[in-house]
Backbone as a ProteinNet text record, in pm:
[ID]
protein_1_A
[PRIMARY]
MIKNLMRGTAALSLLLSPLVLPASATAAAAPEAPAAVVLALPDAVEQIPVADESRTGYERTKFKHWNAGLDPADGCNTRAEVLLDEALVAPEVAAGCKLSGGSWRSYYDGQEVNDPAKLDIDHMTPLAEAWDSGASAWTAERREAYANDQDAAASLVAVTARSNRAKADRDPAEWMPPLSEAHCRYISEWTATKLRWGLSADQAEADALKVYAEACETTVVHYTPAP
[TERTIARY]
-3097.7	-2971	-2997.4	-3117.9	-3153.9	-3110.7	-3114.4	-3138.3	-2991.2	-2902.8	-2755.9	-2687	-2740.8	-2687.2	-2722.5	-2848.3	-2893.5	-2779.8	-2777.3	-2663.6	-2531.8	-2497	-2356.9	-2351.3	-2465.1	-2464.2	-2461.5	-2533	-2543.6	-2399.3	-2331.6	-2228.5	-2108.8	-2112.8	-2018.9	-2051.4	-2185.2	-2199.5	-2136.6	-2157.8	-2113	-1941.2	-1884.8	-1757.1	-1685.2	-1770.4	-1756.5	-1795.7	-1895.4	-1944.9	-1851.5	-1815.2	-1722	-1778.6	-1728.7	-1757.7	-1784.5	-1909.3	-1952.4	-1959.2	-1878.9	-1878.5	-1954.4	-2018	-2059.7	-1943.8	-1977.8	-1886.7	-1798.8	-1858.5	-1791	-1667.3	-1705.4	-1573.1	-1477.6	-1509.6	-1406.2	-1313.3	-1356.4	-1279.2	-1315.1	-1209.7	-1231.7	-1263.2	-1338.4	-1436.2	-1306.2	-1302.3	-1226.8	-1222.1	-1112.4	-1130.3	-1167.5	-1270.4	-1311.3	-1228.5	-1217.4	-1112.1	-1176.2	-1075.7	-1121.1	-1225.5	-1318.8	-1394.9	-1344.8	-1359.6	-1311.1	-1396.9	-1334.6	-1403.4	-1393.3	-1505.4	-1507.3	-1573.2	-1487.8	-1539.4	-1498	-1582	-1548.9	-1417.9	-1328.8	-1199.3	-1217.2	-1285.6	-1288.3	-1332.7	-1428.3	-1464.2	-1358.4	-1293.7	-1178.7	-1067.3	-1035.3	-929	-988.7	-1076.2	-1137.3	-1118.1	-1107.8	-1082.9	-942	-848.9	-702.6	-667.6	-641.7	-614.3	-512.1	-517	-388.9	-310.6	-189.2	-100.4	39.2	109.4	254.8	336.7	442.3	538.8	647.7	715.3	869.9	923.6	1054.9	1145.5	1256.9	1244.6	1336.6	1341.2	1481.3	1507.3	1491.1	1443.4	1433.6	1532.8	1546.6	1649.6	1582.3	1614.6	1544.9	1570	1663.3	1671	1575.5	1513.5	1401	1268	1281.4	1160	1235.2	1228.2	1298.6	1230.9	1316.3	1266.5	1394	1397.9	1268.8	1266	1147.5	1156.6	1128.8	1087.2	1064.8	925.2	843.4	720	616.5	524	379.4	419.7	503.5	517.4	678.4	708.5	848.8	896.1	817.7	879.6	892.8	863.4	902.8	1027.3	1126.1	1242	1266.5	1136.3	1152.6	1106	1182.4	1148.1	1052.1	988.7	885.5	916.6	1016.4	1046.5	1024.5	1062	1049.2	907.1	826.8	681.7	610.1	654.3	558	599.5	741.7	748.5	672.5	667.8	590.2	451.2	381	242.4	186.5	280.8	249.7	305.3	360.3	421.7	312	329.6	234.5	256.8	414.5	440	553.7	523.3	589.5	731.9	829.6	978.1	996.2	1111.8	1167	1230.8	1225.8	1242.7	1379.4	1486.4	1598.8	1628.6	1724.2	1747.9	1767.9	1739.8	1729.9	1645.8	1544	1452.8	1484.2	1599	1650.3	1555.3	1522.7	1428.3	1493.9	1458.7	1502.3	1396.2	1399.1	1281.1	1162.3	1055.1	930.1	900.7	786	729.1	659	667.7	594.7	567.2	451.4	432.7	429.8	525.5	537.6	422.1	312	220.8	238.9	347.1	393.7	435	501.4	546.4	503	419.2	364.4	504.4	598	696.8	673.9	704.2	736.2	874	878.8	1008.5	992.7	1142.4	1153.7	1257.9	1333.2	1435.8	1383.5	1366.7	1346.1	1442.9	1566.4	1663.3	1659.5	1556.7	1543.2	1419.4	1368.6	1222.8	1270.9	1189.8	1210.2	1055.4	1078.4	945.6	922	829.6	790	702.2	733.9	632.1	521.6	405	338.7	348.9	331.2	363.8	504.9	591.5	755.9	761.6	885.5	922.1	941.2	1013.6	1043.3	895.5	801.8	699.3	599.9	592.9	524.8	569	723.1	778.8	726.1	719.6	675.8	540	457.7	305.1	256.1	339	273.8	364.7	440	511.7	618.1	657.9	766.7	726	588	538.3	509.5	535.2	511.1	619	587.2	690.6	761.6	875.7	946.5	877.3	799.9	721.2	619	547.6	456.2	522.1	627.5	703.5	746.1	790	823.8	725.9	598	473	449.5	448.9	432.9	526.6	639.9	766.1	727.7	653.1	643.8	501.1	404.3	261.1	219.7	193.6	137	-8.1	-72.2	-203.5	-285.4	-252.5	-311.9	-248.7	-335.1	-251.2	-211.5	-250.2	-202.6	-44.1	-22.6	73	235.8	228	368	349.6	429.1	415	550.6	541	667.9	684	766.2	775.1	917.9	957.7	1077.4	1178.1	1299.2	1373	1385.4	1374.7	1386	1285.6	1147.9	1042.7	1043.1	1087.6	1090.7	1189.7	1285.9	1407.1	1368.5	1293.9	1249.5	1155.2	1066.3	943.4	1037	1138.7	1194.3	1120	1121.3	1041	930.6	896.3	807.8	653.1	574.9	437.8	373.9	225.4	168.5	179.6	221.3	235.5	344.7	472.9	580.5	612.6	555.7	573.1	458.7	433.9	335.2	375.8	319.1	391.5	385	469.9	489.5	365.5	313.2	204.8	67.7	11.2	-95.1	-231.5	-226.4	-361.1	-343.5	-219.3	-197.4	-235.5	-261.8	-297.5	-406	-515.6	-648.8	-589.9	-523.9	-517.9	-410.9	-319	-200.5	-259.6	-363.7	-387.1	-492.5	-569	-649.7	-575.1	-434.7	-358.4	-280.3	-245.5	-179.4	-294.2	-401.2	-527.5	-533.7	-548.3	-571.2	-478.3	-355.5	-231.3	-242	-263.8	-267.9	-387.1	-482.9	-597.3	-587.3	-541.7	-502.4	-411.7	-335.4	-219.6	-246.6	-361.7	-365.7	-281.7	-223.1	-114.2	-201.2	-136.9	-172.7	-109.1	-160.7	-95	-77.4	49.1	61.8	-42.9	-43	-139	-109.2	-0.4	47.5	5.3	16.3	-0.2	-178.3	-241.3	-361	-435.8	-404.9	-455.8	-424.8	-312.6	-286.8	-380.9	-409	-493.7	-650.1	-668.8	-801.5	-837.1	-720.2	-728.4	-753.2	-652.4	-645.7	-774.6	-834.6	-961.1	-1072.8	-1063.8	-1202.8	-1196.8	-1069.2	-1057.3	-1074.5	-1085	-1082.1	-1215.4	-1320.1	-1434.8	-1506.8	-1492.7	-1568.3	-1480.9	-1341.5	-1243.7	-1296.6	-1306	-1333.9	-1192.6	-1194.4	-1085.9	-1126.9	-1053.9	-1076.8	-978.3	-992.9	-901.7	-953.3	-869.2	-892.5	-804.7	-834.1	-756.2	-649.9	-516	-422.1	-456.4	-447	-449	-360.9
6738.4	6742.4	6624.1	6609.8	6511.1	6359.9	6336.3	6212.7	6201.7	6278.1	6272.7	6240.1	6313	6276.9	6133.2	6086.6	5938.1	5849.3	5887	5793.6	5769.2	5887.1	5908.9	5828.5	5835.7	5771.6	5614.7	5573.6	5430	5357.1	5441.3	5387.9	5392.3	5488.1	5506.7	5358.9	5332.4	5231.9	5083.4	5092.2	4949.6	4949.2	5066.1	5065	4997.8	5062.4	5037.8	4913.7	4862	4731.3	4595.8	4496.7	4379.9	4314.6	4264.2	4188.9	4043.2	3999.9	3862.8	3793.2	3665.2	3579.3	3438.2	3372.1	3234.4	3152.8	3039.6	2966.7	2900.3	2837.4	2759.7	2851.8	2978.5	3078.4	3122.2	3100	3149.7	3025.8	2894.3	2804.8	2677.8	2598.7	2500.3	2384.5	2301.9	2183.1	2087.3	2027.7	1927	1826.5	1759.8	1632	1530.9	1450	1338.7	1198.9	1155.7	1040	920.3	834.4	724.1	637.8	580.6	474.1	354.9	278.4	137.3	49.2	-53.2	-161	-283.5	-360.9	-483.8	-571.1	-680.3	-781.4	-926.4	-1024.3	-1172.6	-1190.5	-1265	-1291.7	-1345	-1413.9	-1457.6	-1323.1	-1230.6	-1094.2	-1011.4	-1016.9	-909.6	-958.5	-1090.7	-1138.9	-1100	-1078.3	-1076.7	-917.2	-845.4	-693.5	-656.2	-753.3	-723	-699.4	-628.2	-631	-723.2	-767.8	-889.9	-807.4	-814.8	-760.3	-808.7	-798.5	-884.4	-784.2	-836.6	-759.7	-737.7	-645.8	-592.1	-543.3	-590	-537.2	-440.1	-402.7	-305.5	-193.2	-162.2	-30.6	-37.8	-146.4	-169.2	-174.2	-69	-86.7	-69.8	-147.8	-138.2	-2.9	71.9	202.1	301.8	277.9	362.4	361	271.2	274.9	318.6	429.2	483.9	436.2	343.7	294.6	252.2	268.7	315.6	445.3	534.6	673.3	687.5	821	854.3	785.5	728.8	662.3	774.3	706.4	801.8	896.8	885.9	974.9	1020.8	1123.9	1147	1213.8	1246.2	1288.8	1177.1	1051.8	935	896.5	919.3	892	732.2	672.9	547.9	556.3	464.5	455.1	359	366.8	261	117.7	66.5	-60	-79.7	4.2	-8.7	29.2	121.7	139.5	23.7	-64.3	-174	-304.7	-296.6	-409.6	-349.3	-244.4	-163.2	-221.3	-199.4	-197.2	-370.8	-441.5	-581.1	-666	-631	-700.2	-760.2	-882.3	-923.1	-893.3	-868.2	-813	-714.9	-586.2	-482.8	-495.4	-456.1	-436.5	-325.7	-313.5	-192.8	-111.2	-7.3	111.9	186.2	167.3	255.2	399.5	457.8	598.6	564.2	636.7	620.3	507.7	475.9	370.4	227.6	210.5	61.6	-17.3	-124.9	-214.1	-334.3	-376	-524.4	-584.9	-730.8	-806	-792.4	-804.8	-814.5	-957.6	-975.5	-1103.5	-1079	-1160.9	-1142.2	-1298.2	-1312.1	-1437	-1409.7	-1490.3	-1463.7	-1558.6	-1496.9	-1581.7	-1638	-1625.1	-1716.4	-1833.3	-1868.7	-2003.7	-2035.3	-1940.6	-1971.9	-1968.8	-1920.1	-1908.2	-1795.5	-1838	-1716.6	-1671.4	-1535.7	-1459.7	-1362.1	-1369.6	-1287.6	-1175.2	-1173.2	-1091.2	-1003.9	-887.8	-793.1	-816.4	-840.9	-847.6	-977.7	-1065.4	-1196.1	-1170.5	-1064.1	-1043.5	-934.5	-974.2	-863.4	-810.6	-693.5	-621.4	-661.3	-754.1	-788.3	-675.4	-668	-583.6	-696.8	-669.3	-796.4	-809.3	-716.3	-748.3	-687.3	-741.2	-699	-591.2	-511.4	-394.8	-424.7	-550.1	-573.5	-614.1	-687	-731.7	-598.8	-513.6	-397.6	-293	-299.3	-236.4	-310.2	-413.3	-502.2	-500	-451	-465.8	-312.3	-210.2	-87.7	24.4	6.6	101.7	161.5	105.3	173.6	303.8	328.6	438.7	554.9	519.5	610.2	721.2	817.4	911.2	859.8	909.6	875.5	865.2	969.5	1002.2	892.7	856.1	750.3	625.2	587.3	447.4	466.7	577.8	596.8	569.1	632.3	598.3	467.6	400	238.6	154.3	183.4	114.8	136.5	232.8	273.9	280.2	206.1	206	137.9	232.9	197	218	291.2	305.2	184	72.3	-45.4	-138.9	-224	-320.9	-430.2	-463.1	-564.5	-546.2	-417.4	-378.9	-418.3	-413.2	-442.3	-541.3	-637.9	-741.5	-781.4	-820.4	-861.4	-1001.3	-1032.5	-1215.1	-1273.7	-1385.1	-1431.8	-1392	-1375.9	-1339.9	-1429.2	-1563	-1696.9	-1687.8	-1692.3	-1681.2	-1576.5	-1447.5	-1343.2	-1366.8	-1415.4	-1455.7	-1544.7	-1650.9	-1777	-1698.9	-1607.3	-1551.5	-1479.7	-1384	-1285.5	-1206.8	-1212.4	-1117.3	-1193.7	-1320.1	-1399.3	-1389.3	-1400.1	-1387.9	-1528.9	-1525.3	-1641.4	-1784.6	-1744	-1869.7	-1925.5	-1855.1	-1924.9	-1949.7	-1879.1	-1895.7	-1872.9	-1951.9	-1931.3	-1955.2	-1893.2	-1938.7	-2080.3	-2129.5	-2271.2	-2325.7	-2212.6	-2270.3	-2259.3	-2380.4	-2396.4	-2311.5	-2304.2	-2221.7	-2085.4	-2024.8	-1891.5	-1870.3	-1962	-1938	-1843.1	-1868.9	-1784.4	-1609.2	-1593	-1460.9	-1396.3	-1488.7	-1438.7	-1380	-1460.9	-1410.6	-1307.8	-1311.6	-1193.2	-1052.4	-1065.5	-949.5	-910.4	-1025.2	-982.6	-913	-977.9	-923.7	-760.5	-754.1	-634.5	-504.1	-560	-443.8	-422.6	-525.5	-496.5	-393.1	-425.8	-351.1	-194.6	-191.4	-63.6	23.4	-36.5	69.6	42.5	-6.8	-17.3	-108.9	-222.6	-295.1	-417.6	-457.1	-565	-695.9	-803.7	-930.2	-1004.7	-1082.2	-1127	-1272.2	-1333.7	-1431.1	-1562	-1611.3	-1716.8	-1666.8	-1532.8	-1499.7	-1481.9	-1429.1	-1426.8	-1553.7	-1641.2	-1789.4	-1877	-1842.1	-1899.2	-1836.3	-1699.5	-1632.8	-1683.3	-1720	-1767.6	-1903.8	-2006.3	-2123.1	-2115.2	-2031.2	-2023.1	-1938.4	-1859.8	-1795.2	-1870.5	-1973.6	-2081.4	-2142.8	-2182	-2268.7	-2171.9	-2030.3	-1955.2	-1863.3	-1923.9	-1844.9	-1769	-1803.1	-1750.9	-1601.9	-1602	-1514.5	-1359.2	-1256.8	-1129.5	-1017.5	-960.4	-867.4	-729.2	-663.2	-518.1	-437.7	-316.7	-216.6	-92.8	5.1	133.8	174.7	237.4	280.2	377.1	375.6	453.4	603.1	691.3	846.9	875
-823.9	-728.8	-634.5	-580.2	-487.8	-538.2	-677.3	-714.3	-753.6	-771.4	-784.2	-645.1	-544	-424.6	-372	-412.4	-374.1	-462.1	-597.9	-663.1	-596.1	-541.2	-493.7	-351.4	-282.9	-147.3	-170	-265.5	-302.7	-370.8	-448.4	-500.7	-389.6	-285	-166.3	-64.4	-49	9.3	-45.9	-180.5	-231.3	-228.9	-222.9	-195.6	-56.9	36	162.7	222.9	155.3	207.5	139.8	228.8	199.8	95.8	-10.6	-103.5	-64	-97.2	-50.4	-153.3	-139.4	-265.1	-224.2	-309.9	-260.1	-214.8	-96	-37.4	-133.8	-266.7	-357.6	-408.1	-412.5	-468.8	-389.8	-247.4	-155.8	-91.4	-104.6	-60.5	-161.1	-205.5	-284.5	-190.1	-268.9	-196.3	-167	-22.8	8.1	-84	-137.5	-218.4	-127	-202.8	-126.4	-104.8	17.1	7.2	-50.7	-133.4	-215.1	-130.9	-178.1	-115.9	-71.3	22.2	46.3	-33.8	-78.6	-168.5	-101.4	-106.5	-51.9	-168	-200.1	-286.6	-235.8	-285.5	-277	-362.7	-305.1	-379.4	-517.6	-550.6	-675.2	-786.8	-731	-814.2	-811.9	-699.6	-691	-799.9	-804.5	-897.4	-1032.9	-1069.4	-1207	-1234.2	-1131.3	-1173.1	-1200.4	-1171.5	-1201.7	-1362.5	-1435.5	-1563.7	-1603.8	-1696.5	-1764	-1863.8	-1856	-1939.6	-1921.4	-2031.7	-2041	-1929.2	-1892.9	-1772.5	-1866.3	-1810	-1847.9	-1737.6	-1724.5	-1620	-1668.6	-1784.9	-1852.5	-1774.7	-1730.8	-1650.9	-1510.4	-1471.3	-1304.2	-1217.5	-1107	-1013.9	-881	-781.7	-646.9	-579.8	-631.8	-571.7	-622	-727.2	-799	-686.1	-603.1	-487.4	-372	-311.3	-203.9	-84.3	-1.7	145	215.1	338.3	436.6	437	431.7	473.9	615.5	650.6	785.1	852.1	778.7	813.7	837.7	898.7	919.8	1020.3	1117.6	1215.1	1222.4	1118.9	1108.7	1248.4	1348.1	1469	1589.9	1557.7	1635.4	1627.8	1522	1519.8	1453.5	1397.9	1353.5	1197.5	1126.1	985.2	957.7	840.6	797.9	846.4	839.2	904	1042.3	1107.7	1247.8	1299.9	1226.2	1265.1	1241.3	1135.8	1095.9	1207.9	1252.5	1346.7	1478.4	1511	1612.7	1630	1505.5	1487.4	1475.3	1439.1	1431.1	1532.9	1633.7	1749.7	1829.1	1849.1	1944.2	2099.7	2130.7	2251.7	2195.7	2258.3	2217.2	2255.9	2151.9	2196.3	2263.2	2316.2	2400.1	2277.9	2299.3	2188.3	2259	2214.3	2249.1	2176.1	2205	2107.9	1967.3	1896.3	1753.8	1712	1771.6	1755.8	1734.6	1815.9	1818.5	1919.7	1822.5	1879.8	1941.7	2055.9	2120.7	2185.4	2181.9	2224.8	2183.2	2226.1	2138.3	2099.2	2037	1988.7	1872.6	1752.8	1623.8	1577.7	1513.5	1435.9	1290.8	1215.7	1073.4	1019.6	950.4	918.1	776.9	698.1	589.1	639.8	745.5	789.9	934	1013.4	1129.3	1235.2	1198.9	1313.7	1413.5	1543.1	1643.6	1650.4	1644.4	1633.9	1769.9	1842.5	1952	1926.6	1808.6	1764.7	1652.7	1666	1546.8	1413.4	1455.5	1344.7	1262.9	1311.3	1209.7	1133.1	1130.7	1067.1	952.2	829.8	710	690.9	643.2	616.2	460.6	457.1	304.8	228.8	101.4	14.1	-18.3	5.8	-50.5	-192.2	-278.6	-406.6	-424	-434.7	-448.1	-542.5	-493.9	-587.2	-733.1	-737.6	-914	-976.2	-897.8	-966	-981.9	-886.8	-918.2	-1039.5	-1048.2	-1157.1	-1287.5	-1285.5	-1415.8	-1429.5	-1338.8	-1353.6	-1353.7	-1386.1	-1421.4	-1329.3	-1239.2	-1163.1	-1249.9	-1329.7	-1412.9	-1484.8	-1487.6	-1540.8	-1442.3	-1307.5	-1186.1	-1190.1	-1117.2	-1053.6	-960.3	-926.8	-812.8	-669.5	-675.9	-531.4	-535	-630.9	-616.8	-595.9	-654.8	-603.8	-448.6	-410.7	-267.4	-186.2	-223.4	-166.3	-122	-253.9	-280.5	-172.9	-177.4	-109	41.1	104.9	243.1	278.7	199.2	236.9	347.7	458.5	596.1	611.8	491.4	498.4	470.3	442.2	391.9	470.9	551.6	628.4	541.7	421.8	337.7	272.1	260.7	180.1	221.5	366	422.3	524.7	535.8	653	712	837.8	892.5	922.6	830.5	831.8	855.1	878.2	900.6	766.7	779.3	656.5	567.3	636.5	540.5	455.4	512.5	391.6	306	334.6	248.4	157.7	175	79.3	-38.2	29.7	-41.9	-146.4	-98.8	-215	-298.6	-260.1	-363.4	-431.5	-545.4	-647.9	-716.9	-660.6	-742.4	-725.8	-808.8	-795.3	-747.2	-727.4	-679.6	-798.3	-901.3	-1010.8	-955.6	-899.2	-889.8	-738.6	-639.5	-477.4	-404.7	-295.7	-210.8	-91.5	26.3	176.9	194.7	256.5	297.9	396.2	464	541.3	461	438.9	349.5	411.9	524.6	599	591.7	522	510.3	346.8	271.8	121.7	89.2	145.7	125.1	158.7	288	342.9	234.8	202.6	123.6	-23.9	-87.9	-222.1	-193.8	-85.4	-79.1	-73.8	19	20.2	-93.7	-170.1	-293.3	-391.7	-396.8	-484.5	-423.6	-314.2	-273.6	-288.5	-288	-315.1	-466.5	-543.1	-696.5	-734.1	-672.5	-697.1	-640.1	-529.4	-455.6	-549	-596.6	-663.2	-817.6	-863.6	-1017.9	-1088.4	-1032.1	-1100.1	-1184.9	-1284.5	-1360.8	-1320.1	-1386.9	-1363.3	-1500.6	-1517.6	-1621.3	-1647.8	-1754.6	-1763.9	-1673.7	-1665.3	-1564.4	-1416.2	-1382.8	-1244.6	-1236.4	-1328	-1342.2	-1327.6	-1409.7	-1386.2	-1255.3	-1190.7	-1067.8	-968.4	-974.1	-870.2	-885.3	-1017.2	-1015.2	-952.1	-971.1	-916	-762.7	-711.9	-550.3	-520.1	-586	-558.5	-531.6	-637.6	-642.4	-507.4	-451	-326.6	-230.8	-227.2	-141.6	-156.5	-193.6	-253.1	-140.3	-3.8	77.3	141.8	106.4	163.2	86.9	157.3	130.1	105.6	0.4	-18.3	17.7	87	121.3	96.6	1.5	-40.3	-65.7	-55.9	-89.5	-185.1	-299	-398.6	-377.7	-378.4	-351.2	-395.6	-333.7	-369.5	-494.7
[MASK]
+++++++++++++++++++++++++++++++++++++++++++++++++++++++++++++++++++++++++++++++++++++++++++++++++++++++++++++++++++++++++++++++++++++++++++++++++++++++++++++++++++++++++++++++++++++++++++++++++++++++++++++++++++++++++++++++++++

């Protein structure tokens, strides 16, 4: 009878005690952020896969931009946030995030600009080029993330409308900034963008990147793989 009473007491204590599980069972481990990568430019260029390109099915509207930006509460879209971030002299911000005044330097052509309306926000690797190089297989959400990528300094850049429109959707085999001193930076940022987003290069583009990389062998590429 005493043994039965002890068994009953032990059973009752198990029912009343809180269930304790290992920490790994109660909370999923937080995913690790992708590690930053630093490479010499010639080595970074070699990491870009070479593949044929196809523009079949491309439409600019498949890359939603500009969206609400990094801070949806600030009332500024991605374009305005990039302008604010890259301003040498901050512009005035009116209702609706309307910008006026300010000062920028377009590194493609070295031009000083004091009117935000005369600036374009260039996608370092143009949307059409991204589509050709792998983005055609992405989800709409990933293409939107690409088109509004402010988490990498190289992805979006404020430049003169003239230089951006001269570039259009061309890769470095077809167009380079008119300011020769900008070439090493441009090739490093183009390469960083392609590697960040896992994009390929066609053979002519890859050959051009290698030529420029040889002339910019001391230039370093920094990138973090996109989530």
